[in-house]
Amino acid sequence: MNTPAPSGTQVRIAHGEHAATITEVGAAVREYTVGGRPVFTPFREDEVAPAFNGAVLVPWPNRLRDGSYEVDGTTYQVPITEPGRGTALHGLACWQRWTVVEHEAARAALELHLPPSPGYPFDLVVRVTYSLDDAGLRVHVRTTNVGASTAPYGVGFHPWLSADGADLDACTLQLDAATRVTTDDRLLPTGTEPVAGTYDLREPRPLAGVDLDDAYVDVLRDADGLSWVRLTAPDGRTAAVWMDGSMDTWQVCTGDHVGDAAFQRSGVAAEPMSCVADAFRTGERLVRLAPGSSHEVTWGATLL
């Protein structure tokens, strides 16, 4: 009997110097390289993805306080997946086996039908499409509510930008956002404040001594309407993630406190999100997805 890899079937796409591998489990980007150089910190086919590496985060990104929320007067409870902080972290789809529904040389689409459950009694179909061209990797997600009730919903993604083996302290980070979300000791939001000091990343900032696990809003956009996170290695090459106007929230994490010690400060998580943590409870930026309606987002990555 052949034992499947923890990450499941591997879906490989390529265009010119760009190559990516998508996993069946979590529809995650296990690796993305340009000319053989990693843009994302990769993980092995035979390991469980560390620190949600490359995953699609639905139906909520980030943390949900106590795993509990209320919709129309009814309280629901999802499993606590971050026991140390008493939160439900990064949704329900990360460890599911998705179905490959399209696969061409430079394009692949995977789909997950997330059925109703006691803690999330809403019926969603999520399709993520990955494509490569000369500009890099492009990711599009379309989620449709095929159930009879309006669903609370958010979406995010968890790529880790690679420093290509360089010491993270020798790299710089730039983030297009003007406001930081403040948090309590459980990393749940308490408010916002203008960026300042080490949290002001609007210009490239050296990462020596910088420890981040923070959300940002009031994103800044270039002439094409894109907001960017850029990690520049000592040799000047930059691994970059962008999001278009379909999302307006970033989470950045230097990985100082992830559970896998070998993964700590191996890169920077640059997470495009539709909402901040605890949106199911606060309603902040929460999508209320009506029956028959769809929600779509787009982001991408490249090597500069």
mmCIF file of N, CA, C and O in Angstrom, residues 214-253:
data_model
loop_
_atom_site.group_PDB
_atom_site.id
_atom_site.type_symbol
_atom_site.label_atom_id
_atom_site.label_comp_id
_atom_site.label_asym_id
_atom_site.label_seq_id
_atom_site.Cartn_x
_atom_site.Cartn_y
_atom_site.Cartn_z
ATOM 1 N N ASP A 214 1.806 41.239 13.166
ATOM 2 C CA ASP A 214 0.933 42.396 13.238
ATOM 3 C C ASP A 214 0.124 42.557 11.962
ATOM 4 O O ASP A 214 0.604 42.269 10.864
ATOM 5 N N ALA A 215 -1.100 43.053 12.140
ATOM 6 C CA ALA A 215 -1.969 43.380 11.012
ATOM 7 C C ALA A 215 -1.880 44.866 10.707
ATOM 8 O O ALA A 215 -1.650 45.691 11.604
ATOM 9 N N TYR A 216 -2.095 45.204 9.437
ATOM 10 C CA TYR A 216 -2.044 46.584 8.964
ATOM 11 C C TYR A 216 -3.249 46.854 8.075
ATOM 12 O O TYR A 216 -3.662 45.997 7.283
ATOM 13 N N VAL A 217 -3.778 48.067 8.188
ATOM 14 C CA VAL A 217 -4.867 48.532 7.336
ATOM 15 C C VAL A 217 -4.487 49.896 6.774
ATOM 16 O O VAL A 217 -3.349 50.332 6.911
ATOM 17 N N ASP A 218 -5.438 50.566 6.126
ATOM 18 C CA ASP A 218 -5.137 51.808 5.411
ATOM 19 C C ASP A 218 -3.963 51.579 4.469
ATOM 20 O O ASP A 218 -2.950 52.278 4.513
ATOM 21 N N VAL A 219 -4.137 50.577 3.607
ATOM 22 C CA VAL A 219 -3.047 50.191 2.723
ATOM 23 C C VAL A 219 -2.805 51.266 1.666
ATOM 24 O O VAL A 219 -3.717 52.016 1.283
ATOM 25 N N LEU A 220 -1.573 51.348 1.224
ATOM 26 C CA LEU A 220 -1.166 52.260 0.167
ATOM 27 C C LEU A 220 -1.087 51.483 -1.135
ATOM 28 O O LEU A 220 -0.728 50.306 -1.146
ATOM 29 N N ARG A 221 -1.405 52.146 -2.247
ATOM 30 C CA ARG A 221 -1.453 51.455 -3.530
ATOM 31 C C ARG A 221 -0.648 52.208 -4.578
ATOM 32 O O ARG A 221 -0.547 53.438 -4.545
ATOM 33 N N ASP A 222 -0.088 51.454 -5.515
ATOM 34 C CA ASP A 222 0.666 52.063 -6.604
ATOM 35 C C ASP A 222 -0.274 52.491 -7.730
ATOM 36 O O ASP A 222 -1.507 52.434 -7.592
ATOM 37 N N ALA A 223 0.289 52.922 -8.833
ATOM 38 C CA ALA A 223 -0.517 53.434 -9.939
ATOM 39 C C ALA A 223 -1.424 52.363 -10.543
ATOM 40 O O ALA A 223 -2.429 52.684 -11.185
ATOM 41 N N ASP A 224 -1.086 51.099 -10.323
ATOM 42 C CA ASP A 224 -1.912 50.003 -10.821
ATOM 43 C C ASP A 224 -2.933 49.523 -9.800
ATOM 44 O O ASP A 224 -3.620 48.524 -10.024
ATOM 45 N N GLY A 225 -3.018 50.208 -8.652
ATOM 46 C CA GLY A 225 -3.978 49.839 -7.628
ATOM 47 C C GLY A 225 -3.538 48.685 -6.753
ATOM 48 O O GLY A 225 -4.349 48.109 -6.024
ATOM 49 N N LEU A 226 -2.235 48.365 -6.763
ATOM 50 C CA LEU A 226 -1.724 47.238 -5.998
ATOM 51 C C LEU A 226 -1.026 47.721 -4.735
ATOM 52 O O LEU A 226 -0.357 48.759 -4.727
ATOM 53 N N SER A 227 -1.182 46.952 -3.664
ATOM 54 C CA SER A 227 -0.452 47.166 -2.419
ATOM 55 C C SER A 227 0.557 46.027 -2.275
ATOM 56 O O SER A 227 0.244 44.871 -2.573
ATOM 57 N N TRP A 228 1.773 46.343 -1.785
ATOM 58 C CA TRP A 228 2.885 45.389 -1.820
ATOM 59 C C TRP A 228 3.495 45.174 -0.442
ATOM 60 O O TRP A 228 3.517 46.073 0.396
ATOM 61 N N VAL A 229 4.064 43.974 -0.259
ATOM 62 C CA VAL A 229 5.041 43.685 0.791
ATOM 63 C C VAL A 229 6.287 43.174 0.084
ATOM 64 O O VAL A 229 6.203 42.271 -0.757
ATOM 65 N N ARG A 230 7.465 43.756 0.444
ATOM 66 C CA ARG A 230 8.721 43.416 -0.237
ATOM 67 C C ARG A 230 9.783 43.044 0.780
ATOM 68 O O ARG A 230 10.095 43.827 1.673
ATOM 69 N N LEU A 231 10.337 41.843 0.629
ATOM 70 C CA LEU A 231 11.447 41.389 1.454
ATOM 71 C C LEU A 231 12.696 41.357 0.579
ATOM 72 O O LEU A 231 12.770 40.574 -0.377
ATOM 73 N N THR A 232 13.672 42.208 0.911
ATOM 74 C CA THR A 232 14.875 42.330 0.095
ATOM 75 C C THR A 232 16.054 41.684 0.809
ATOM 76 O O THR A 232 16.362 42.024 1.958
ATOM 77 N N ALA A 233 16.699 40.751 0.121
ATOM 78 C CA ALA A 233 17.851 40.033 0.657
ATOM 79 C C ALA A 233 19.113 40.887 0.523
ATOM 80 O O ALA A 233 19.126 41.892 -0.200
ATOM 81 N N PRO A 234 20.207 40.492 1.180
ATOM 82 C CA PRO A 234 21.452 41.270 1.107
ATOM 83 C C PRO A 234 21.996 41.462 -0.309
ATOM 84 O O PRO A 234 22.687 42.448 -0.577
ATOM 85 N N ASP A 235 21.676 40.544 -1.232
ATOM 86 C CA ASP A 235 22.168 40.689 -2.606
ATOM 87 C C ASP A 235 21.292 41.603 -3.455
ATOM 88 O O ASP A 235 21.539 41.781 -4.649
ATOM 89 N N GLY A 236 20.239 42.180 -2.861
ATOM 90 C CA GLY A 236 19.400 43.136 -3.577
ATOM 91 C C GLY A 236 18.178 42.535 -4.235
ATOM 92 O O GLY A 236 17.290 43.288 -4.679
ATOM 93 N N ARG A 237 18.068 41.212 -4.308
ATOM 94 C CA ARG A 237 16.872 40.602 -4.895
ATOM 95 C C ARG A 237 15.719 40.656 -3.897
ATOM 96 O O ARG A 237 15.915 40.511 -2.692
ATOM 97 N N THR A 238 14.503 40.839 -4.422
ATOM 98 C CA THR A 238 13.341 41.093 -3.576
ATOM 99 C C THR A 238 12.234 40.094 -3.870
ATOM 100 O O THR A 238 11.764 39.989 -5.013
ATOM 101 N N ALA A 239 11.821 39.359 -2.832
ATOM 102 C CA ALA A 239 10.628 38.515 -2.913
ATOM 103 C C ALA A 239 9.438 39.377 -2.518
ATOM 104 O O ALA A 239 9.458 40.028 -1.468
ATOM 105 N N ALA A 240 8.412 39.406 -3.355
ATOM 106 C CA ALA A 240 7.327 40.374 -3.160
ATOM 107 C C ALA A 240 5.965 39.724 -3.331
ATOM 108 O O ALA A 240 5.777 38.853 -4.191
ATOM 109 N N VAL A 241 5.019 40.191 -2.512
ATOM 110 C CA VAL A 241 3.610 39.806 -2.612
ATOM 111 C C VAL A 241 2.781 41.066 -2.813
ATOM 112 O O VAL A 241 3.062 42.101 -2.196
ATOM 113 N N TRP A 242 1.761 40.996 -3.673
ATOM 114 C CA TRP A 242 0.845 42.114 -3.888
ATOM 115 C C TRP A 242 -0.595 41.648 -3.737
ATOM 116 O O TRP A 242 -0.898 40.463 -3.879
ATOM 117 N N MET A 243 -1.469 42.606 -3.444
ATOM 118 C CA MET A 243 -2.902 42.337 -3.502
ATOM 119 C C MET A 243 -3.574 43.494 -4.223
ATOM 120 O O MET A 243 -3.114 44.647 -4.141
ATOM 121 N N ASP A 244 -4.654 43.189 -4.931
ATOM 122 C CA ASP A 244 -5.367 44.248 -5.637
ATOM 123 C C ASP A 244 -6.458 44.811 -4.725
ATOM 124 O O ASP A 244 -6.501 44.542 -3.516
ATOM 125 N N GLY A 245 -7.367 45.599 -5.275
ATOM 126 C CA GLY A 245 -8.380 46.266 -4.483
ATOM 127 C C GLY A 245 -9.421 45.363 -3.870
ATOM 128 O O GLY A 245 -10.268 45.836 -3.100
ATOM 129 N N SER A 246 -9.373 44.073 -4.149
ATOM 130 C CA SER A 246 -10.336 43.148 -3.568
ATOM 131 C C SER A 246 -10.051 42.856 -2.097
ATOM 132 O O SER A 246 -10.907 42.304 -1.397
ATOM 133 N N MET A 247 -8.840 43.206 -1.623
ATOM 134 C CA MET A 247 -8.490 43.049 -0.213
ATOM 135 C C MET A 247 -7.800 44.317 0.263
ATOM 136 O O MET A 247 -7.179 45.033 -0.529
ATOM 137 N N ASP A 248 -7.893 44.571 1.593
ATOM 138 C CA ASP A 248 -7.332 45.817 2.110
ATOM 139 C C ASP A 248 -6.671 45.656 3.473
ATOM 140 O O ASP A 248 -6.578 46.600 4.246
ATOM 141 N N THR A 249 -6.195 44.448 3.769
ATOM 142 C CA THR A 249 -5.586 44.156 5.067
ATOM 143 C C THR A 249 -4.353 43.280 4.864
ATOM 144 O O THR A 249 -4.390 42.331 4.082
ATOM 145 N N TRP A 250 -3.277 43.620 5.584
ATOM 146 C CA TRP A 250 -2.080 42.790 5.594
ATOM 147 C C TRP A 250 -1.842 42.233 6.995
ATOM 148 O O TRP A 250 -2.131 42.899 7.992
ATOM 149 N N GLN A 251 -1.261 41.049 7.060
ATOM 150 C CA GLN A 251 -0.657 40.538 8.286
ATOM 151 C C GLN A 251 0.788 40.211 7.930
ATOM 152 O O GLN A 251 1.061 39.562 6.912
ATOM 153 N N VAL A 252 1.724 40.670 8.766
ATOM 154 C CA VAL A 252 3.128 40.331 8.547
ATOM 155 C C VAL A 252 3.678 39.692 9.814
ATOM 156 O O VAL A 252 3.349 40.108 10.932
ATOM 157 N N CYS A 253 4.499 38.661 9.645
ATOM 158 C CA CYS A 253 5.030 37.911 10.779
ATOM 159 C C CYS A 253 6.455 37.477 10.459
ATOM 160 O O CYS A 253 6.707 36.881 9.407
#
